[in-house]
Structures are given as structure tokens and as C-alpha cells.
Coordinates of C-alpha atoms in Angstrom, one line a residue:
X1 CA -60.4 120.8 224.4
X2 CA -60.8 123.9 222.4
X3 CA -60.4 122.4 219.1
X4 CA -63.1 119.5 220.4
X5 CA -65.4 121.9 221.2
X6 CA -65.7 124.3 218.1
X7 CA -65.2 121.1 215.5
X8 CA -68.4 119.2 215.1
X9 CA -66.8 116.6 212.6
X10 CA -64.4 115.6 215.8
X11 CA -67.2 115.7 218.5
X12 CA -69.1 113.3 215.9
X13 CA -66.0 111.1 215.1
X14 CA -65.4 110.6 219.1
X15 CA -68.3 110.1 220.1
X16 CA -68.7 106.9 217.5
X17 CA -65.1 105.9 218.9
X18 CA -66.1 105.9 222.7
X19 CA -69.0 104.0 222.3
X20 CA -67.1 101.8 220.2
X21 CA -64.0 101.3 223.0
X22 CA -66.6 101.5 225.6
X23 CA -68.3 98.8 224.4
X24 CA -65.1 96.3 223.8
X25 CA -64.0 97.2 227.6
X26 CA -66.8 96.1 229.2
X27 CA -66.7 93.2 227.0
X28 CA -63.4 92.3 228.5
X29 CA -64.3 93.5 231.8
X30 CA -66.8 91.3 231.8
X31 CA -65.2 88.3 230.4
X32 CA -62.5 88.7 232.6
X33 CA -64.7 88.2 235.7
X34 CA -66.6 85.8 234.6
X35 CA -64.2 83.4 232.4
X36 CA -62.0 82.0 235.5
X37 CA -65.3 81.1 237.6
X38 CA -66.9 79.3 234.8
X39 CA -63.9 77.9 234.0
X40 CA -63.1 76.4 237.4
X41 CA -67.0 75.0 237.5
X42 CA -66.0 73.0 234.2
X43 CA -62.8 72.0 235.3
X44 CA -64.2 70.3 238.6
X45 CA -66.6 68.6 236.7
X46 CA -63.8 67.4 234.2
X47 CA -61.6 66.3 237.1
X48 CA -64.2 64.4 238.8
X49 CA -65.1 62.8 235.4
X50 CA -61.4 61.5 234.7
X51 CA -61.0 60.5 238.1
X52 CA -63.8 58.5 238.4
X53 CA -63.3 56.9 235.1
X54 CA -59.2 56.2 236.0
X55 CA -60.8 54.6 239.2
X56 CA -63.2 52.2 237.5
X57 CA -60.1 51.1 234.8
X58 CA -57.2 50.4 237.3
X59 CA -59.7 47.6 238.7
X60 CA -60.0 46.2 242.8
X61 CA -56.5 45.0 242.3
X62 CA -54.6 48.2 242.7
X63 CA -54.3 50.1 245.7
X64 CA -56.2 53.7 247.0
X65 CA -53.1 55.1 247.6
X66 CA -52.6 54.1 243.6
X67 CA -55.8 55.7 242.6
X68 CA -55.6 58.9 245.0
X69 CA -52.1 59.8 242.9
X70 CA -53.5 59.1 240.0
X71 CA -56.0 61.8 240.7
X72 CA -53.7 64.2 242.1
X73 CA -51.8 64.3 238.6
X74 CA -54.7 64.6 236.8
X75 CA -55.4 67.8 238.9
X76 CA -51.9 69.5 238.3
X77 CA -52.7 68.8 234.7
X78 CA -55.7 70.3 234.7
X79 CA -54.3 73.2 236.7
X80 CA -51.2 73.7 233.8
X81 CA -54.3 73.6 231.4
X82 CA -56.2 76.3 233.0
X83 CA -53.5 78.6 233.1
X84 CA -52.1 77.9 229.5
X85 CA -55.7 78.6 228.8
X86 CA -56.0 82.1 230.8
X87 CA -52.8 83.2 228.7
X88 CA -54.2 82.4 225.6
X89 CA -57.9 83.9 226.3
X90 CA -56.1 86.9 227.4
X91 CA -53.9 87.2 224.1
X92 CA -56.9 86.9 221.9
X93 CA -58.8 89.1 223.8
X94 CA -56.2 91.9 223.3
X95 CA -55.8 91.3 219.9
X96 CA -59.7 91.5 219.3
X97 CA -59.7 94.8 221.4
X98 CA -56.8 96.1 219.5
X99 CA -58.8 95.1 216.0
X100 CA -61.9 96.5 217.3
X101 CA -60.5 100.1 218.1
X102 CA -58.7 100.0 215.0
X103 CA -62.2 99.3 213.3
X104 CA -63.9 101.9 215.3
X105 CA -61.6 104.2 214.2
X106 CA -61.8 103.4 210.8
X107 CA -65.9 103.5 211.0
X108 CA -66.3 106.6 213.2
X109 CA -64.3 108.3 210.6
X110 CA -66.6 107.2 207.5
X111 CA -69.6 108.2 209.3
X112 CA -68.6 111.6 211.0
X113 CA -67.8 111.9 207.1
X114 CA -70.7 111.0 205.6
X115 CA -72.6 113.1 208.4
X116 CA -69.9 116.3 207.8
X117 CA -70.5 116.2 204.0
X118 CA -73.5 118.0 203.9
X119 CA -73.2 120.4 206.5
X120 CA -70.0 121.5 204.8
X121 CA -71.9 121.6 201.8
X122 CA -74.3 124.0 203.3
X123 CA -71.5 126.0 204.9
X124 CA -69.8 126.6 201.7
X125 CA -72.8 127.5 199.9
X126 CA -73.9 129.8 203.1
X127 CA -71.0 131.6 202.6
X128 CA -71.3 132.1 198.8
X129 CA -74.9 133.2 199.0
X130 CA -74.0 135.4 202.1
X131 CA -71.3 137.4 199.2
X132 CA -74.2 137.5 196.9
X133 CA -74.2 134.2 194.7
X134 CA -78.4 134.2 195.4
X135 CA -78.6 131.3 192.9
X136 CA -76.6 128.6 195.2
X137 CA -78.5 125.8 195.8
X138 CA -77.5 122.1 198.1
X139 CA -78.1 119.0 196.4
X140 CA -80.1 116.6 198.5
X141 CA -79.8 112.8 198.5
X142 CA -82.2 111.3 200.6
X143 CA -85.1 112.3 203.5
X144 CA -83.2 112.0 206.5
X145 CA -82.7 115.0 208.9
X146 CA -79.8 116.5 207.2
X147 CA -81.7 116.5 203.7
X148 CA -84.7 118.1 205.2
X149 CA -82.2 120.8 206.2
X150 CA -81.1 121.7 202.9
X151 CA -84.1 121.5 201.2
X152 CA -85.0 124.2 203.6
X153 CA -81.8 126.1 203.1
X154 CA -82.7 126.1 199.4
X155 CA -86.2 127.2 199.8
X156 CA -84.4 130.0 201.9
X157 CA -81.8 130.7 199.6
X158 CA -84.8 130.8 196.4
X159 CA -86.3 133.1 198.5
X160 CA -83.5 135.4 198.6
X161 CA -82.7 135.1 195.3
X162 CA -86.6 136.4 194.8
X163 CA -86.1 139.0 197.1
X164 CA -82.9 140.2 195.7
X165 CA -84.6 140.3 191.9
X166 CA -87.6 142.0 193.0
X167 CA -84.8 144.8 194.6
X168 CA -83.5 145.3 191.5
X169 CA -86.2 145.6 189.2
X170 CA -87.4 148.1 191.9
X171 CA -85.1 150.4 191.7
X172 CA -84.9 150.4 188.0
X173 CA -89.0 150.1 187.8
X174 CA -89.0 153.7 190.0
X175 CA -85.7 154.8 188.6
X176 CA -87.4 154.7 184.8
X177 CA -90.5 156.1 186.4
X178 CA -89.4 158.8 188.1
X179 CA -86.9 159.6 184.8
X180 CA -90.6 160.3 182.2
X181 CA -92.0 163.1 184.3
X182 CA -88.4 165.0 185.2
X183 CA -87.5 164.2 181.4
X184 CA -91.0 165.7 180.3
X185 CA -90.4 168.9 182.9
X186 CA -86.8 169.3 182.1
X187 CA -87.7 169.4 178.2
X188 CA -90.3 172.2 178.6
X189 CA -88.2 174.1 180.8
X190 CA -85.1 174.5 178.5
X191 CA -87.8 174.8 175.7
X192 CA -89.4 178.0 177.4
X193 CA -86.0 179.2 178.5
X194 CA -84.6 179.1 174.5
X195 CA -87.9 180.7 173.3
X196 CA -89.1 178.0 171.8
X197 CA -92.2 177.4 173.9
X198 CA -94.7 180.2 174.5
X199 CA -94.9 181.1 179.0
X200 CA -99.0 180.5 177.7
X201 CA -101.4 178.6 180.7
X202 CA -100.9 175.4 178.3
X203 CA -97.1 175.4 178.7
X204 CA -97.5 175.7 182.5
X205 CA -100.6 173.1 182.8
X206 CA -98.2 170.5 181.0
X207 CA -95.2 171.0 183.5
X208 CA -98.3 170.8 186.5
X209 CA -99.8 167.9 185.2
X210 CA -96.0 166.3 184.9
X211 CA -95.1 167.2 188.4
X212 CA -98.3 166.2 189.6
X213 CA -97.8 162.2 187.9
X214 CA -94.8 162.7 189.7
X215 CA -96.0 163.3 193.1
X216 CA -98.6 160.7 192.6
X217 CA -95.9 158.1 192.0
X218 CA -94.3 159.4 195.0
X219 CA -97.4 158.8 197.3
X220 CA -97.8 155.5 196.1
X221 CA -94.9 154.4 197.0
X222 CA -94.3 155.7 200.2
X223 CA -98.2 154.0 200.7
X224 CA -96.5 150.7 199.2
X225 CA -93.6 150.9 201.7
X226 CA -96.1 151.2 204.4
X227 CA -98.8 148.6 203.2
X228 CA -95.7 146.1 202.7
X229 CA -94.2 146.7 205.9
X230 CA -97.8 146.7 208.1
X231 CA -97.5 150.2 209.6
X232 CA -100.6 151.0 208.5
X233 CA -103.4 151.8 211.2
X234 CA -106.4 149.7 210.6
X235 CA -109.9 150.8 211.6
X236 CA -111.4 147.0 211.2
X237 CA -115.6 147.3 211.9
X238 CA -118.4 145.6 211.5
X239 CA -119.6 148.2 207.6
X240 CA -121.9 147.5 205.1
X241 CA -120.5 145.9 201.7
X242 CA -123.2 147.2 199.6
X243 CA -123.2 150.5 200.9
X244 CA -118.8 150.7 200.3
X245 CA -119.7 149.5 196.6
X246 CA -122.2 152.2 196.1
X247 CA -119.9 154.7 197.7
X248 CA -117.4 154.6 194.7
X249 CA -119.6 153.8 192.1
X250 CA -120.9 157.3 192.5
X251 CA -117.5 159.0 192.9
X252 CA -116.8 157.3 189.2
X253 CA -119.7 157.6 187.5
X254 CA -118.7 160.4 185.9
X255 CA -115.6 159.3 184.5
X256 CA -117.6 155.9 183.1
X257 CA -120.2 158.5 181.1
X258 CA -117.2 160.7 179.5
X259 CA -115.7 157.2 178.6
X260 CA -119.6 155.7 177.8
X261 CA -118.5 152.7 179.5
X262 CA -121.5 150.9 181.9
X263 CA -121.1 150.4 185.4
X264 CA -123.6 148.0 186.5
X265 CA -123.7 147.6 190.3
X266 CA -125.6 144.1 191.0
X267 CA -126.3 144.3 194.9
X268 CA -128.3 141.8 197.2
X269 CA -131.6 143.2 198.2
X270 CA -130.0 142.7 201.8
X271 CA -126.6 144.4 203.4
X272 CA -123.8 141.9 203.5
X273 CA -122.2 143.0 206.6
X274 CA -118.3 143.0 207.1
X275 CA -115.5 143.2 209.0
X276 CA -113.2 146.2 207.2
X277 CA -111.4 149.3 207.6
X278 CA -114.0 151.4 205.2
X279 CA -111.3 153.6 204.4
X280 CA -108.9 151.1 202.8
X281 CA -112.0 149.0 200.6
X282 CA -113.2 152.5 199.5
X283 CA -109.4 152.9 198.3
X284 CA -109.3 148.8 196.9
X285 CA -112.5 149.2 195.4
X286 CA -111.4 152.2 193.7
X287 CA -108.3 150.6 192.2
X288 CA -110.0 148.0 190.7
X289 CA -113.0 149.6 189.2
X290 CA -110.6 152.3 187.7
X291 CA -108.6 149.7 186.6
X292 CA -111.2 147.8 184.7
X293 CA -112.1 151.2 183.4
X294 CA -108.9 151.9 181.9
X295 CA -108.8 148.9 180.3
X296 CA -112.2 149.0 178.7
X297 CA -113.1 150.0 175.6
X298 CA -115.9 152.6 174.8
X299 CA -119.5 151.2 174.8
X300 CA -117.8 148.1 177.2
X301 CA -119.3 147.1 180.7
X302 CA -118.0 147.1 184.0
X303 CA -119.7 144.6 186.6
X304 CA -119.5 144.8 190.4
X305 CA -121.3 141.9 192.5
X306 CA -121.2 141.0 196.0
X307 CA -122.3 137.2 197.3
X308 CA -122.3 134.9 200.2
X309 CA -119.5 132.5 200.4
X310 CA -119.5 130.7 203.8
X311 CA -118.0 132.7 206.5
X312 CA -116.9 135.5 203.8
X313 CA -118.3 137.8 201.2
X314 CA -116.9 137.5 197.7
X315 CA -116.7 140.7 196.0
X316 CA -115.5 140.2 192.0
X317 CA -115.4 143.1 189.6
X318 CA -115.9 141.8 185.6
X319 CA -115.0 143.9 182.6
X320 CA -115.5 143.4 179.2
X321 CA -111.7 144.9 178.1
X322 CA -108.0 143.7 176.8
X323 CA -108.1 140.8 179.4
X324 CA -104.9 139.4 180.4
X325 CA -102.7 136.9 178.9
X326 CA -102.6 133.7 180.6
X327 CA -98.8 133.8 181.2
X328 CA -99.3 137.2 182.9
X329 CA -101.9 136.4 185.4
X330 CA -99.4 135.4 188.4
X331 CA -97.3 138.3 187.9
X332 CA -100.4 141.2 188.2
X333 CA -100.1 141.7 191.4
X334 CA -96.2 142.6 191.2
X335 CA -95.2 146.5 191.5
X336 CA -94.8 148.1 188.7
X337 CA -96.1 145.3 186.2
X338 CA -97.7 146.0 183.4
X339 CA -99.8 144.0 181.3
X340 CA -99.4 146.7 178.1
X341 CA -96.7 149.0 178.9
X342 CA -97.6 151.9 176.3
X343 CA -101.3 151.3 177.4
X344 CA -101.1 151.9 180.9
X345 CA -98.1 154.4 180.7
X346 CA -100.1 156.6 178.3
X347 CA -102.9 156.5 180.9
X348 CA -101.0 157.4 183.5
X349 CA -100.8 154.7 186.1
X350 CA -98.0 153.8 188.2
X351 CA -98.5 150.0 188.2
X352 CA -98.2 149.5 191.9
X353 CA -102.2 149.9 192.7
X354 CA -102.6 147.0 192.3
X355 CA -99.9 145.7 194.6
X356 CA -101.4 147.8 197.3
X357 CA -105.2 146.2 197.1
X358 CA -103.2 142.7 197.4
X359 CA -101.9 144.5 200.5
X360 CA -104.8 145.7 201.8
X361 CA -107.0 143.0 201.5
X362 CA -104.3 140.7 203.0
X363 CA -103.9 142.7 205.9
X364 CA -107.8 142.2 206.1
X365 CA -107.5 138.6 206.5
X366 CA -108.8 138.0 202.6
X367 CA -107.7 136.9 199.6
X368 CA -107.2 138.6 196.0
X369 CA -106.9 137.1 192.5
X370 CA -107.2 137.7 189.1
X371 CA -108.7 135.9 185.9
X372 CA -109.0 136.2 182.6
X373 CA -110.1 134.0 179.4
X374 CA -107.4 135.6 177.2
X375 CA -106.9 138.6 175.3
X376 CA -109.7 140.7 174.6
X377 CA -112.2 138.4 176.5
X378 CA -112.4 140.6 179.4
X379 CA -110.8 140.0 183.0
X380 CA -112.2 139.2 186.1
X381 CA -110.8 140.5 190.0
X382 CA -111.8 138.7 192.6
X383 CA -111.4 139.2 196.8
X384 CA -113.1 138.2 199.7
X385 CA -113.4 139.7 203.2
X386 CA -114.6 137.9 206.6
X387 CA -118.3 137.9 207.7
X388 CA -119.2 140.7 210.9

């Protein structure tokens, strides 16, 4: 009973094989009951048909005692018959019971097959994924039940696989960043400690600024780690867009004049009032606009506009910069992507900021995108909040 009960290819097979016997013996239940009663009705009617017909041929002439035994023989050959019958009704019956279990065996045993196939399939490539083959996949034939099942174990198992790349290039992403600013501190150090470098305020400003990309990097992703996994308190209220836009604009202004980039704000007349945690769009908005100043050239223009759309404001910020290949656009958003590696690197940026405004607005309910016409044509960032 143990074995039944933790083998689902013998719970299947059984199950098609009772139904199966089941079936044939109430076939011959039945046919047992009923065959001698309908029989007998027949044979009655077959006696009185020979017995009338063996009384109309023997003619006045002969007597009734003639006729009567001439009836009573037909009976006991009728009886014989009916027996002789049973025995042979009985024989074929068993032989077609005897064929049909066979059969049933035979046919429970392809289709607990054809049922066990895939599920063994999945359990094999269960176990390989669970010892880290991420790139196992089931192949599916079909849209029955079973097929729907591994199309969802591969969508899990392509998930995984994700997950498990995105680990790895994580760990080397902060690994390599972590490695330029010790490198860069380690290097002055020995340099000052062989007399090479003067102990001047320059040699000490370049170990600070070093240490201070480094705690940056640190902050952001221990903010990452706490945007991704939602521990983040959020102070959602009814706030004014317009006023958040003008908030940061004037924090960066004066970074966009030492650059001589433009920042053109282009506001409603009227406040567009939202549902947000201030804090975290003053943070998104300053990613972004930074961001498209970094990437703009001198005498370029940075845009910021804020419109109805429906039941959400729209808030896009347009720069005139490097823009961003086509084939890049869907990876943007990933930590620690770079569209221009020496570009960014030499500006200092960790390249998770922007994974943390994708966050961020996603924890607000909105959506976040990015496009771009191509290289050099500018870029455009895109996100939208709900409505107060």
C-alpha cells in the first residue's frame, strides 16, 4: 500500500485498470441475470411455436396422447438446448473477460505512460536546475494540462536563470566598483609612504574624494537593497508636482550654469496635484535631471514638463545629449549599466540611480521608461504618478 501511495504512475495505471474490470463485471453480472430469463421467455414462445405447428402436420387422424408426447420431446430438447447454450455463453463470456483485463492492462499501462512522461520529464529537469543547471528547459507537445504545466515550469526556470545572471554580474559589477576607489587610495598611500607624493592638502583631497565615491557607492546600494526588497517607509500625500519640479531645479541650477547647459522648466499655469512620498520624487527627480545633465554637452538643453494623462500626471525630462542606442534602451534600468562606460565612470556615477527611480516610482504605483532617437539625438525619461 506504501509503494501505491507514493508512486503516481501506479495510482494512475490502477485506476484505468479498475474501471476497466469494473466495467467487464458488471457486464457479466448483468448478463448473467438477465440472459436465463430472457432466454426462457424465447424458449416458450419457441416451444409453443413447434408444438402447434407438429399439431397441425400429424392431422385429426392421430391421437392427443400422440400429439401431447410429441410436445413433451420437443420440450426436453429444448431444455438440452438451453443448457448447452448457458455453457457456451458462460465460456465466451470468460474468455471476453479474460481478453478485456488483458487489454486493460495493456492500455492503462500506455496511458499512465504517456501521462508519467512529462512529469518525469519535469522531475528530472527539477532536479538539474535545483543543482544549478539554470538553463533546463521541458519541451512541450501540446495544450493540455500537463503542457500548460511545463510551460510554466519553464517560465519559472527562465526566471531563475535571470535571477542567477543578474547575481553574478552583481557581485562582479560592485566587486570592480568597489576595486577603483581602494585601488586609487591604496596607490596614493604607498606613494606618500615611499616619498613619492608630497603629504600637501591636494594629496589628502584626492584620497577624500576616493573614499567619499566610495561611501557613495556604499549608500546606494544598501538604498537599492532596500528599494528592491520594499522596506522602505513611504509618506504617500496628496503634494504638488509643479512645486517638487521647481524644488530641484533650484538645488541644480547651479551646476547647469558651471556646465552652461539650459534647464527649462515648462509648468502648467495650474498645480497638478499628486499622490507621492515628496521625499522619494525630490530624490527621482534629481536622478534624472542630473543624469540628463551629465550626459549633455555644453550649450545643450535640459527640458522638464508635467501634463494631464487621464487619472495620472506624466512627468518626461528631454535632453539634447549622447542619447541611447536602440539596443540599450531595455537594459537602462539594470544596476550598474552603463550606456558609455569611460563616460559615466569618469563622472563619477555608480550606475544603479537609475535602478532606484524604477524602484521608486514602482513602489508609487507608476511607470518609468526611457527613449531615445539614437546616438547623439538626445534621450527622453518618461514616468507617471496617480492623480490626488
Amino acid at each position: 500500500m506504501k509503494i501505491i501511495q507514493s508512486h503516481l504512475s501506479i495510482k494512475l495505471f490502477l485506476s484505468y485498470f479498475v474501471v476497466i474490470v469494473v466495467g467487464m463485471a458488471v457486464i457479466g453480472i448483468i448478463t448473467k441475470l438477465t440472459t436465463p430469463v430472457a432466454f426462457q421467455r424465447h424458449l416458450q414462445y419457441m416451444e409453443q411455436q413447434l408444438s402447434s405447428g407438429q399439431g397441425t402436420m400429424m392431422g385429426k387422424g392421430q391421437g392427443q396422447g400422440q400429439g401431447l408426447g410429441q410436445g413433451l420431446g420437443a420440450g426436453a430438447m429444448m431444455s438440452d438446448f438451453y443448457q448447452n447454450f448457458q455453457k457456451s455463453f458462460n465460456e465466451s463470456l470468460l474468455i471476453s473477460v479474460v481478453a478485456a483485463s488483458l487489454v486493460a492492462l495493456i492500455v492503462s499501462f500506455i496511458f499512465s505512460r504517456s501521462i508519467l512522461g512529462p512529469v518525469s520529464v519535469m522531475t528530472n529537469a527539477s532536479q538539474r536546475i535545483a543543482e544549478g543547471h539554470y538553463g533546463e528547459r521541458v519541451p512541450l507537445r501540446g495544450n493540455d494540462e500537463l503542457n500548460q504545466l511545463a510551460g510554466s515550469f519553464n517560465q519559472m526556470a527562465e526566471q531563475l536563470e535571470q535571477v542567477e545572471t543578474m547575481r553574478r554580474r552583481l557581485i562582479g559589477d560592485v566587486a570592480h566598483e568597489l576595486r577603483t576607489p581602494l585601488t586609487a587610495i591604496k596607490g596614493v598611500a604607498e606613494a606618500l609612504m615611499d616619498g613619492v607624493l608630497p603629504a600637501t592638502d591636494e594629496t589628502y583631497l584626492q584620497i577624500h574624494a576616493e573614499a567619499e565615491r566610495l561611501s557613495h557607492l556604499v549608500d546606494d546600494l544598501q538604498e537599492l537593497s532596500r528599494v528592491e526588497s520594499r522596506a522602505i517607509q513611504m509618506k504617500i500625500h496628496p503634494t504638488d508636482s509643479t512645486m517638487l519640479i521647481q524644488t530641484v531645479s533650484k538645488r541644480l541650477q547651479h551646476q547647469f550654469d558651471e556646465k552652461r547647459v539650459t534647464l527649462t522648466p515648462s509648468l502648467p499655469h495650474d498645480p497638478i496635484m499628486i499622490l507621492a512620498d515628496e521625499d522619494r520624487i525630490i530624490q527621482v527627480l534629481t536622478n534624472l535631471i542630473g543624469n540628463a545633465l551629465q550626459y549633455t554637452p555644453e550649450n545643450g538643453t535640459v527640458t522638464v514638463a508635467i501634463e494631464h494623462d487621464k487619472d495620472e500626471a506624466r512627468i518626461s525630462i528631454r535632453d539634447t545629449g549622447f542619447g541611447i542606442p536602440a539596443d540599450q534602451l531595455k537594459h537602462i534600468f539594470d544596476r550598474f549599466y552603463r550606456v558609455d562606460k569611460s563616460r559615466s565612470r569618469a563622472h563619477g556615477g555608480s550606475g544603479i540611480g537609475l535602478t532606484i527611480a524604477k524602484h521608486l516610482i514602482e513602489a508609487h504605483g507608476g511607470k518609468i521608461w526611457a527613449e531615445s532617437a539614437g546616438e547623439n539625438k538626445g534621450s527622453l525619461f518618461t514616468f507617471t504618478l496617480p492623480l490626488a
